[in-house]
XYZ file of C-alpha atoms in Angstrom:
705
model
C 0.000 0.000 0.000
C 1.551 3.238 -1.114
C 1.273 6.389 0.974
C -0.127 9.638 -0.428
C 3.385 11.126 -0.305
C 4.897 8.290 -2.340
C 2.057 8.484 -4.873
C 2.680 12.212 -5.302
C 6.400 11.606 -5.739
C 5.739 9.000 -8.443
C 3.402 11.381 -10.252
C 5.959 14.205 -10.125
C 8.690 11.918 -11.469
C 6.444 10.817 -14.320
C 5.656 14.464 -15.138
C 9.336 15.350 -15.073
C 10.134 12.437 -17.382
C 7.403 13.464 -19.802
C 8.482 17.134 -19.864
C 12.085 16.186 -20.696
C 11.115 13.628 -23.330
C 12.635 15.580 -26.202
C 16.011 15.410 -24.465
C 15.762 11.677 -23.686
C 18.055 10.651 -26.540
C 20.885 12.608 -24.929
C 20.250 11.889 -21.230
C 18.724 9.319 -18.913
C 18.279 8.913 -15.195
C 20.453 5.804 -15.233
C 23.352 7.537 -17.030
C 25.753 8.881 -14.399
C 28.210 10.446 -16.860
C 27.999 13.367 -19.297
C 26.656 12.314 -22.684
C 29.921 13.363 -24.388
C 32.194 11.423 -21.985
C 34.558 8.860 -23.523
C 33.551 6.421 -20.794
C 30.093 6.031 -19.287
C 28.994 4.880 -15.864
C 25.477 3.451 -15.951
C 23.648 2.556 -12.771
C 20.563 0.390 -12.342
C 19.427 -0.242 -8.776
C 22.432 -1.807 -7.056
C 24.331 -2.580 -10.255
C 26.899 -0.312 -11.916
C 28.436 -0.915 -15.340
C 31.273 0.868 -17.114
C 31.062 1.399 -20.873
C 34.292 2.369 -22.636
C 33.531 4.096 -25.939
C 37.231 4.517 -26.760
C 37.477 1.354 -28.881
C 39.337 0.856 -32.154
C 37.689 0.444 -35.537
C 39.004 -1.588 -38.450
C 41.342 1.183 -39.677
C 42.892 1.516 -36.180
C 41.170 4.841 -35.605
C 39.190 5.346 -32.404
C 35.423 5.445 -32.238
C 35.855 8.627 -30.183
C 37.893 10.368 -32.947
C 36.217 13.458 -34.494
C 35.547 11.803 -37.876
C 33.363 9.167 -36.176
C 31.213 11.488 -34.057
C 28.011 10.637 -35.945
C 28.588 6.894 -35.477
C 29.472 7.384 -31.806
C 26.340 9.464 -31.191
C 24.283 6.798 -32.927
C 25.508 4.113 -30.540
C 25.110 6.312 -27.477
C 21.613 7.498 -28.339
C 20.632 3.951 -29.291
C 21.247 2.930 -25.668
C 19.341 5.937 -24.373
C 16.459 5.232 -26.740
C 15.728 1.992 -24.866
C 14.211 3.987 -21.981
C 12.730 6.781 -24.122
C 9.031 7.305 -23.364
C 8.167 6.704 -27.018
C 9.647 3.225 -26.561
C 7.870 2.494 -23.283
C 4.297 3.494 -24.163
C 4.759 6.618 -22.065
C 5.323 4.688 -18.830
C 8.754 4.894 -17.147
C 10.137 1.415 -16.559
C 11.555 0.092 -13.299
C 15.345 -0.132 -13.083
C 15.411 -3.903 -13.602
C 13.401 -3.664 -16.828
C 15.450 -0.748 -18.134
C 18.680 -2.553 -17.246
C 17.636 -5.606 -19.283
C 16.726 -3.493 -22.329
C 19.895 -1.406 -22.206
C 21.978 -4.570 -21.741
C 20.489 -6.007 -24.939
C 21.268 -2.762 -26.776
C 24.865 -2.886 -25.546
C 25.212 -6.406 -26.954
C 23.969 -5.192 -30.329
C 26.528 -2.362 -30.345
C 29.253 -4.801 -29.289
C 28.387 -7.125 -32.165
C 28.723 -4.289 -34.670
C 32.004 -3.011 -33.239
C 33.617 -6.452 -32.984
C 32.612 -7.088 -36.587
C 33.726 -3.590 -37.649
C 36.087 -4.937 -40.329
C 33.364 -6.890 -42.115
C 30.807 -4.095 -41.710
C 33.329 -1.360 -42.666
C 32.170 0.883 -39.852
C 35.131 3.276 -40.049
C 34.452 4.046 -43.700
C 30.653 3.953 -43.930
C 29.272 3.886 -40.378
C 25.924 2.114 -40.245
C 24.869 3.290 -43.683
C 26.443 0.215 -45.279
C 24.703 -2.239 -42.920
C 22.850 -4.380 -45.456
C 19.802 -6.560 -45.080
C 22.094 -9.554 -45.577
C 24.223 -8.335 -42.650
C 21.012 -8.104 -40.643
C 20.084 -11.702 -41.398
C 23.542 -12.845 -40.393
C 23.312 -10.968 -37.107
C 19.858 -12.303 -36.232
C 20.917 -15.839 -37.082
C 23.905 -15.540 -34.737
C 21.723 -14.226 -31.908
C 19.252 -17.063 -32.332
C 21.632 -20.013 -32.566
C 24.581 -19.253 -30.294
C 25.240 -18.206 -26.742
C 25.826 -14.469 -26.488
C 29.517 -14.917 -25.752
C 29.958 -16.553 -29.166
C 27.221 -14.736 -31.099
C 28.612 -11.350 -30.101
C 32.209 -11.844 -29.078
C 33.177 -15.045 -30.958
C 34.717 -15.983 -27.620
C 35.406 -19.705 -28.011
C 36.969 -19.438 -31.465
C 39.125 -16.449 -30.537
C 40.426 -18.053 -27.333
C 41.132 -21.280 -29.198
C 43.103 -19.522 -31.951
C 44.948 -17.311 -29.479
C 46.095 -20.225 -27.309
C 47.178 -22.296 -30.287
C 49.306 -19.440 -31.588
C 50.751 -18.679 -28.141
C 51.645 -22.325 -27.550
C 53.443 -22.591 -30.864
C 55.700 -19.692 -29.890
C 57.150 -21.668 -26.975
C 60.605 -23.055 -27.595
C 61.207 -26.727 -26.721
C 63.767 -25.639 -24.126
C 61.326 -23.342 -22.325
C 58.645 -26.018 -22.382
C 61.041 -28.602 -20.959
C 62.288 -26.282 -18.183
C 58.790 -25.314 -17.055
C 57.529 -28.893 -16.913
C 60.645 -29.970 -15.034
C 60.093 -27.295 -12.400
C 56.291 -27.634 -12.289
C 55.246 -31.040 -13.637
C 51.714 -30.600 -12.286
C 50.978 -28.214 -15.176
C 50.688 -31.186 -17.519
C 48.473 -33.243 -15.203
C 44.707 -33.668 -15.294
C 44.084 -33.001 -18.993
C 40.469 -33.539 -20.034
C 38.152 -32.508 -22.818
C 36.577 -29.068 -22.801
C 34.919 -26.478 -24.999
C 38.082 -25.339 -26.802
C 38.606 -28.574 -28.761
C 42.380 -28.478 -28.235
C 44.580 -31.563 -28.265
C 46.362 -32.618 -25.064
C 49.634 -31.227 -26.371
C 47.986 -27.941 -27.241
C 46.414 -27.717 -23.771
C 49.787 -28.300 -22.095
C 51.448 -25.650 -24.281
C 48.624 -23.225 -23.569
C 48.904 -23.823 -19.825
C 52.672 -23.240 -19.906
C 52.305 -19.963 -21.798
C 49.558 -18.784 -19.445
C 51.619 -19.839 -16.403
C 54.677 -17.935 -17.582
C 52.652 -14.823 -18.364
C 50.801 -14.568 -15.051
C 47.336 -15.610 -16.154
C 46.714 -18.009 -13.270
C 45.277 -17.126 -9.885
C 45.363 -19.343 -6.809
C 42.098 -20.584 -5.370
C 41.369 -21.819 -1.880
C 42.125 -25.504 -1.756
C 39.120 -27.460 -2.963
C 37.230 -24.484 -4.436
C 35.815 -25.187 -7.898
C 37.535 -28.559 -7.849
C 40.992 -27.187 -8.749
C 43.927 -25.225 -7.348
C 44.642 -22.754 -10.154
C 42.256 -21.171 -12.601
C 42.691 -18.586 -15.343
C 42.033 -14.871 -14.898
C 39.788 -14.562 -17.905
C 39.729 -10.769 -17.988
C 43.447 -10.830 -18.752
C 42.514 -12.409 -22.080
C 40.659 -9.325 -23.224
C 43.616 -7.192 -24.322
C 45.073 -10.121 -26.268
C 41.882 -11.507 -27.816
C 40.199 -8.175 -28.470
C 43.025 -5.778 -29.311
C 40.483 -3.231 -30.519
C 38.783 -3.298 -27.129
C 35.220 -4.011 -26.029
C 32.614 -1.711 -24.582
C 32.499 -3.746 -21.379
C 35.158 -5.847 -19.681
C 32.807 -7.500 -17.181
C 30.572 -9.472 -19.532
C 30.047 -13.075 -18.500
C 32.507 -15.488 -20.019
C 32.209 -19.274 -19.986
C 34.651 -21.263 -17.900
C 37.618 -22.899 -19.591
C 37.760 -26.096 -17.572
C 40.603 -27.685 -19.561
C 42.927 -24.888 -18.459
C 42.342 -25.484 -14.730
C 45.401 -26.913 -12.977
C 45.588 -29.360 -10.077
C 42.151 -30.903 -10.119
C 40.843 -31.865 -6.700
C 37.553 -32.676 -4.995
C 34.510 -30.642 -6.048
C 32.290 -29.981 -3.033
C 29.735 -27.466 -4.283
C 27.245 -30.062 -5.612
C 27.179 -33.798 -5.306
C 25.477 -34.556 -8.623
C 25.029 -32.975 -12.045
C 21.984 -30.719 -12.093
C 18.770 -31.625 -13.864
C 17.832 -28.839 -16.291
C 15.358 -26.306 -14.929
C 13.812 -25.788 -18.359
C 12.000 -28.549 -20.167
C 13.935 -27.504 -23.269
C 16.400 -24.742 -23.837
C 15.546 -22.095 -26.408
C 16.889 -18.757 -27.512
C 13.535 -17.319 -28.527
C 13.398 -14.692 -25.815
C 16.950 -13.539 -26.568
C 16.113 -13.023 -30.233
C 12.807 -11.342 -29.423
C 14.527 -8.907 -27.066
C 17.144 -8.224 -29.737
C 14.472 -7.419 -32.336
C 12.624 -5.161 -29.901
C 15.820 -3.265 -29.136
C 16.721 -2.885 -32.818
C 13.348 -1.272 -33.420
C 14.452 1.702 -31.283
C 16.839 2.736 -34.057
C 13.804 4.373 -35.669
C 13.749 6.990 -32.911
C 17.242 8.108 -33.892
C 15.978 9.385 -37.208
C 14.128 12.127 -35.300
C 17.448 13.730 -34.366
C 19.244 13.108 -37.666
C 21.366 10.128 -36.657
C 22.160 7.040 -38.723
C 19.559 4.321 -38.982
C 20.714 0.860 -40.187
C 17.864 0.364 -42.640
C 19.079 -3.049 -43.747
C 18.931 -4.336 -40.172
C 15.429 -2.954 -39.681
C 14.297 -4.648 -42.887
C 15.694 -7.968 -41.685
C 13.692 -7.777 -38.462
C 10.495 -7.267 -40.477
C 10.892 -10.530 -42.393
C 8.459 -12.628 -40.370
C 9.054 -15.797 -42.348
C 12.794 -15.609 -41.685
C 12.277 -14.895 -37.974
C 9.831 -17.791 -37.642
C 12.426 -20.195 -39.070
C 15.097 -19.036 -36.628
C 13.425 -19.738 -33.326
C 10.508 -21.597 -31.772
C 7.407 -19.621 -30.904
C 8.488 -19.416 -27.281
C 11.500 -20.531 -25.244
C 11.724 -23.788 -23.377
C 9.144 -24.088 -20.613
C 10.399 -24.238 -17.063
C 10.438 -27.868 -16.054
C 7.821 -28.801 -13.482
C 9.248 -30.904 -10.670
C 7.594 -34.276 -10.149
C 4.930 -33.651 -7.524
C 6.219 -36.359 -5.182
C 9.642 -34.674 -5.128
C 8.087 -31.353 -4.124
C 5.993 -32.957 -1.391
C 8.958 -34.965 -0.090
C 11.258 -31.933 -0.091
C 8.631 -29.837 1.701
C 8.000 -32.476 4.349
C 11.732 -33.007 4.977
C 12.325 -29.239 5.068
C 9.630 -28.715 7.711
C 10.910 -31.644 9.765
C 14.552 -30.531 9.593
C 13.808 -26.867 10.320
C 11.582 -27.526 13.317
C 13.784 -30.217 14.847
C 17.237 -28.710 14.331
C 16.773 -25.083 13.261
C 16.723 -23.392 16.662
C 19.673 -25.419 17.956
C 21.738 -24.698 14.820
C 21.142 -20.953 15.052
C 21.679 -20.836 18.824
C 24.950 -22.750 18.526
C 26.318 -20.409 15.891
C 25.217 -17.299 17.795
C 26.921 -18.476 20.993
C 30.147 -19.478 19.227
C 30.262 -16.311 17.138
C 29.654 -14.050 20.118
C 32.389 -15.674 22.229
C 34.822 -15.677 19.312
C 34.108 -12.017 18.622
C 34.777 -11.034 22.235
C 38.108 -12.884 22.001
C 39.020 -11.259 18.690
C 39.001 -14.595 16.890
C 37.214 -16.118 13.947
C 34.738 -18.907 14.613
C 37.073 -21.480 13.063
C 40.062 -20.381 15.165
C 37.984 -20.213 18.345
C 36.856 -23.813 17.867
C 40.466 -25.021 17.656
C 40.762 -24.153 21.363
C 37.268 -24.943 22.598
C 35.163 -28.051 21.965
C 32.129 -27.382 19.809
C 30.146 -29.811 21.969
C 29.675 -27.213 24.726
C 27.536 -25.105 22.373
C 25.323 -27.870 21.002
C 21.791 -28.790 21.981
C 20.736 -32.420 22.485
C 19.495 -32.942 18.920
C 22.772 -31.761 17.389
C 24.804 -33.879 19.809
C 22.734 -36.919 18.874
C 23.144 -36.029 15.195
C 26.929 -36.115 15.566
C 28.003 -32.519 14.903
C 31.697 -32.247 15.776
C 33.353 -29.448 13.758
C 32.776 -25.974 12.334
C 33.148 -26.655 8.598
C 33.643 -29.921 6.773
C 34.825 -28.058 3.685
C 37.575 -26.440 5.742
C 38.528 -29.833 7.158
C 38.754 -31.315 3.663
C 40.809 -28.375 2.431
C 43.234 -28.723 5.338
C 43.755 -32.365 4.398
C 44.838 -31.512 0.854
C 48.585 -31.580 0.254
C 50.214 -28.187 0.623
C 52.814 -29.046 -1.989
C 51.951 -28.682 -5.640
C 50.634 -32.118 -6.410
C 47.570 -33.533 -8.032
C 45.138 -36.325 -7.273
C 44.279 -39.303 -9.332
C 40.566 -39.772 -10.126
C 40.181 -42.419 -7.402
C 41.518 -40.062 -4.716
C 39.206 -37.287 -5.868
C 36.214 -39.625 -5.817
C 37.082 -40.887 -2.326
C 37.452 -37.384 -0.897
C 34.155 -36.258 -2.432
C 32.347 -39.362 -1.164
C 33.784 -38.866 2.337
C 32.717 -35.235 2.396
C 29.116 -35.844 1.359
C 28.795 -38.836 3.696
C 29.978 -36.817 6.704
C 27.902 -33.856 5.531
C 24.698 -35.921 5.653
C 25.722 -37.208 9.074
C 25.480 -33.593 10.242
C 29.134 -33.336 11.259
C 29.755 -29.735 10.136
C 27.858 -26.868 11.775
C 28.479 -24.468 8.893
C 27.075 -26.947 6.371
C 24.040 -27.418 8.624
C 23.524 -23.646 8.610
C 23.493 -23.669 4.807
C 21.130 -26.645 4.754
C 18.830 -24.830 7.174
C 18.785 -21.773 4.898
C 17.760 -24.003 1.999
C 15.131 -25.825 4.060
C 13.444 -22.620 5.253
C 13.442 -21.278 1.705
C 11.672 -24.419 0.517
C 9.063 -24.096 3.278
C 8.399 -20.391 2.660
C 8.664 -20.716 -1.121
C 6.277 -23.648 -1.188
C 3.721 -22.057 1.121
C 3.783 -18.604 -0.462
C 4.570 -19.285 -4.164
C 6.592 -16.066 -4.357
C 9.352 -15.027 -6.748
C 12.862 -15.604 -5.480
C 13.670 -11.897 -5.572
C 10.708 -11.183 -3.302
C 12.087 -13.597 -0.698
C 15.640 -12.275 -1.029
C 14.303 -8.765 -0.356
C 12.573 -9.739 2.909
C 14.043 -7.907 5.914
C 13.977 -9.394 9.403
C 11.505 -7.580 11.635
C 9.712 -6.018 8.685
C 8.078 -8.903 6.835
C 5.390 -10.229 9.206
C 2.209 -8.574 10.413
C 1.791 -7.906 14.142
C -0.190 -11.129 14.531
C 2.356 -13.033 12.378
C -0.371 -14.331 10.098
C 0.473 -12.245 7.011
C 3.697 -12.108 5.002
C 4.440 -8.552 3.856
C 6.682 -8.130 0.823
C 7.376 -5.927 -2.173
C 5.931 -7.594 -5.237
C 8.345 -7.913 -8.140
C 7.235 -6.933 -11.664
C 4.723 -4.452 -10.315
C 4.396 -0.682 -10.183
C 6.222 1.770 -12.420
C 9.599 3.493 -12.360
C 11.326 1.924 -9.314
C 8.246 1.578 -7.125
C 6.935 -1.862 -6.232
C 3.634 -2.690 -4.666
C 3.914 -3.604 -0.999
C 1.425 -6.385 -0.463
C 0.406 -8.832 2.259
C -0.558 -12.474 1.831
C -1.718 -15.011 4.455
C 1.084 -17.245 5.712
C 0.482 -20.545 7.537
C 1.743 -20.724 11.108
C 4.692 -23.008 10.320
C 6.093 -20.455 7.868
C 5.642 -17.588 10.326
C 7.330 -19.653 13.038
C 10.449 -20.153 10.922
C 10.582 -16.466 10.002
C 10.377 -15.504 13.684
C 13.211 -17.963 14.346
C 15.450 -16.140 11.857
C 14.425 -12.757 13.259
C 15.324 -13.864 16.791
C 18.678 -15.113 15.486
C 19.531 -11.698 14.081
C 18.492 -10.013 17.330
C 21.025 -12.154 19.231
C 23.791 -11.217 16.789
C 22.880 -7.541 17.093
C 22.965 -7.710 20.904
C 26.465 -9.200 20.809
C 27.737 -6.766 18.185
C 28.244 -9.359 15.450
C 26.019 -7.309 13.146
C 24.983 -3.672 13.463
C 21.307 -3.971 12.607
C 18.588 -6.083 11.060
C 19.235 -7.145 7.520
C 17.747 -9.427 4.875
C 16.016 -12.453 6.327
C 18.034 -14.918 4.226
C 21.449 -13.431 5.051
C 23.354 -16.369 6.526
C 26.743 -16.563 8.291
C 30.042 -16.248 6.487
C 32.409 -19.222 6.516
C 35.681 -17.434 7.254
C 34.737 -14.276 9.158
C 32.106 -12.781 11.451
C 28.772 -11.421 10.361
C 26.236 -12.368 7.738
C 26.888 -12.641 4.028
C 24.930 -10.388 1.684
C 21.655 -12.002 0.663
C 21.457 -12.674 -3.068
C 19.819 -15.036 -5.520
C 23.154 -16.832 -5.967
C 23.614 -17.332 -2.219
C 20.024 -18.534 -1.864
C 20.450 -21.000 -4.725
C 23.632 -22.330 -3.112
C 21.702 -23.007 0.116
C 18.953 -24.759 -1.824
C 21.597 -26.972 -3.457
C 23.073 -27.871 -0.064
C 19.690 -28.914 1.315
C 18.864 -30.961 -1.805
C 22.137 -32.851 -1.363
C 21.530 -33.191 2.387
C 18.190 -34.971 1.921
C 19.371 -36.654 -1.303
C 16.651 -35.465 -3.642
C 16.169 -38.255 -6.224
C 17.935 -38.132 -9.579
C 16.349 -38.426 -13.009
C 17.003 -41.050 -15.669
C 20.225 -39.238 -16.653
C 21.577 -39.386 -13.088
C 20.964 -35.652 -12.611
C 19.670 -34.357 -9.287
C 16.655 -32.074 -9.125
C 18.165 -28.994 -7.473
C 15.023 -27.059 -6.567
C 14.472 -23.459 -7.634
C 11.793 -21.007 -6.523
C 10.131 -20.700 -9.917
C 9.466 -24.445 -9.668
C 7.968 -24.113 -6.198
C 5.480 -21.561 -7.530
C 3.746 -24.490 -9.235
C 3.129 -26.255 -5.949
C -0.499 -25.244 -5.272
C -1.826 -26.043 -8.744
C 0.219 -29.259 -8.765
C -1.393 -30.470 -5.552
C -4.822 -29.607 -6.894
C -4.433 -31.369 -10.237
C -2.928 -34.478 -8.670
C -5.089 -34.192 -5.530
C -7.263 -37.176 -6.373
C -4.290 -39.472 -6.913
C -2.605 -38.895 -3.538
C -3.420 -37.280 -0.201
C -2.347 -33.834 -1.295
C -5.737 -32.146 -1.375
C -6.119 -32.312 2.409
C -2.676 -30.729 2.714
C -3.722 -27.935 0.360
C -6.915 -27.320 2.357
C -4.818 -27.087 5.519
C -2.492 -24.557 3.865
C -5.282 -22.299 2.684
C -8.009 -22.859 5.228
C -10.456 -23.797 2.468
C -12.766 -26.824 2.446
C -14.649 -26.569 -0.840
C -12.445 -27.743 -3.771
C -14.079 -25.164 -6.051
C -13.039 -22.416 -3.614
C -9.543 -23.883 -3.601
C -9.371 -23.697 -7.368
C -10.647 -20.117 -7.404
C -7.837 -19.182 -5.016
C -5.296 -20.929 -7.243
C -6.461 -19.236 -10.424
C -6.386 -15.828 -8.721
C -2.934 -16.226 -7.165
C -1.104 -18.236 -9.849
C 0.158 -16.562 -13.054
C -1.594 -17.889 -16.136
C 1.554 -19.271 -17.761
C 2.405 -21.305 -14.647
C -1.120 -22.699 -14.375
C -1.077 -23.608 -18.069
C 2.247 -25.432 -17.692
C 0.915 -27.463 -14.770
C -2.114 -28.457 -16.833
C 0.170 -29.516 -19.692
C 2.289 -31.593 -17.324
C -0.844 -33.257 -15.976
C -1.951 -34.226 -19.491
C 1.528 -35.490 -20.380
C 1.914 -37.558 -17.229
C -1.554 -39.051 -17.640
C -0.702 -39.960 -21.226
C 2.654 -41.548 -20.375
C 0.974 -43.482 -17.554
C -1.194 -45.021 -20.310
C -4.420 -43.811 -18.775
C -7.004 -45.424 -21.108
C -9.178 -42.321 -20.934
C -6.522 -40.233 -22.690
C -7.158 -42.157 -25.926
C -8.811 -39.171 -27.728
C -5.768 -37.026 -26.914
C -3.436 -39.744 -28.188
C -5.391 -40.039 -31.409
C -5.365 -36.275 -31.940
C -1.590 -36.043 -31.432
C -0.897 -38.997 -33.716
C -3.136 -37.657 -36.486
C -1.859 -34.088 -36.112
C 1.870 -34.777 -35.936
C 2.109 -38.021 -37.859
C 3.671 -40.010 -35.035
C 3.125 -43.750 -35.154
C 3.025 -44.101 -31.389
C 2.954 -41.322 -28.827
C 4.000 -43.805 -26.181
C 7.571 -43.917 -27.517
C 8.029 -40.150 -27.074
C 9.817 -38.783 -24.038
C 8.072 -36.321 -21.730
C 9.861 -33.293 -23.171
C 8.869 -33.998 -26.766
C 5.314 -34.884 -25.830
C 5.047 -31.663 -23.783
C 5.845 -29.614 -26.870
C 3.034 -31.303 -28.810
C 0.498 -30.874 -25.994
C 1.543 -27.262 -25.433
C 0.981 -26.384 -29.079
C -2.486 -27.947 -28.965
C -3.345 -26.002 -25.797
C -2.164 -22.706 -27.276
C -4.254 -23.349 -30.393
C -7.321 -24.151 -28.315
C -7.486 -27.721 -29.625
C -7.422 -29.142 -26.107
C -8.057 -27.771 -22.623
C -7.488 -29.236 -19.177
C -9.995 -28.101 -16.570
C -11.597 -29.369 -13.348
C -15.284 -30.327 -13.245
C -16.965 -29.914 -9.842
C -19.906 -31.981 -8.647
C -21.711 -33.049 -5.490
C -20.949 -36.619 -4.502
C -21.794 -38.912 -1.583
C -18.881 -37.477 0.397
C -19.677 -33.859 -0.391
C -18.298 -31.502 -2.998
C -15.729 -33.177 -5.242
C -14.111 -32.789 -8.655
C -12.347 -34.572 -11.487
C -9.900 -33.318 -14.111
C -11.174 -33.313 -17.694
C -9.031 -33.237 -20.805
C -11.281 -31.664 -23.423
C -10.351 -32.524 -26.998
C -11.901 -30.281 -29.650
C -12.750 -31.877 -32.983
C -14.714 -29.493 -35.115
C -17.884 -28.563 -33.231
C -17.846 -31.539 -30.889
C -15.727 -31.992 -27.765
C -14.597 -35.365 -26.496
C -14.057 -35.518 -22.751
C -11.642 -37.710 -20.861
C -11.310 -37.769 -17.093
């Protein structure tokens, strides 16, 4: 609920934005530098990015040289056009939305500058950008990761390392390997497609030229990894607008492989199928803003605009929509939720109390938690449940790292496997308090995320002492993707007592740390202790995902057919309520749902679900229900099977995997050929329902239950 003051402020900001609209192609609220500066600082929310316009073109002249002023202004105003009111339907966007649009525009500029030689930017600017060039650009954006589509990263690194390795003399190579034989150990395949000899030569050259940095023992499963930003000056001698763009890891260059402790298993994909449709769509939307530049006399790449208008070409490049987020099997969600509640209620208070007591004593002694526990037994701080569990050290990861050889040596695969197995076995025995803290953070997230079906960012933003109502029966949060400019709706939703209890537990934990001076004030609810120093780490989506991973390994979430573990994410938990409803008649989930929501009538339950669940999520759950029913060979899905086989020419739907079948069912749903809806009726035991799959054939529907 916004106050009258905040509403007035929003209105005044909107008026100010509208009155300065004619200047919006030369200025923006997010631009923290003068328009004419050679380097820009752009700021969105808590994120700051540097853009260096002083890059070289194909004739070795600088983009910032006087003869290229028109081209430079075109690129600069193209970025500013992304937040121009003519491009936003007159409504100022929030920082996160503007940041995404400007980021896409930066990638487009980067593509043009990196391909300056082919596009002849120095000679013709964007006037020579042909329709054929436009097709080539769109094809790259649709088929490759951005690092390769824009920067040609993999190919450039590969060619650079091959050339650098060839420059090594045999004598230098021999001397380096004699002094540091570990450089040639642990060679495995990677993305660069280099031979073993080429990898060794590349490692030697990088070692001699200071490209390696030392990691903490055991981190990332290796001892030395490459400083990738050092590549930039060598691989992109003309420069890039940004130096901090995300680059893929180069695993074959890592030296001294060791145990990897971050995750126990490979991760099951969180999308049913990966697609680049959204990336291409965002690119096309951004390119359309070039039209605004014509209003101020700047260059417009007409060939590129023409390419984006070729609907037939665009349709061939990408599917209609990106891969759907994969819905977790409902039994996995229910199991994870039950284990999370059990773990949090049984061990949560003792885990937090133990850390608070240890941290406070260590702080008063001027020591870290780890150092303090080398002099004092951890047992004195533990409650009965933790003692019974077997907790006996601060951090298992630290213990493993201490056991690694200090000399430069490597492990054979058997040693690595044994160390990893020992770590995860002891981890599940509850031996390390720090790992239990991380598992608790993941467990509470699963409980809150399952009960409330909120976006991850909304949970990350929760602040202790400011997220529950006075009676602790409402969760108060700022709703993401709402409001305009940078305002977000502050809303309240009912929260079951178990969720409120866990939130109060975390709030009490922070109050104890504040009283002892470990932290200065209340902070984000899901800020959890640091491993190597006092205080709480900054809450973030990455940190929250890491805690979810730890809990999934702790309870050993089942793996799929490809031996990949389902590491739970919040967007998957948002499907929980509709999942329980649609599978409610096949297991005892409906009673659980009624308990969550305080509803008894199934039709009321469904009304709540449809009101609180985004349409796309509800549609995906319906699709998954139809797919699972089909693969389970439910005889009443025969009309759906016949429709799919006649429509897509498949001989037998039963031989399709779930992902492929989902695509077929989704297309039929989007076309209105089938629908999946509940039918409510009064039965002998009161109000009940069944799920119908309605198959449309001309004017007649066939129903299956």
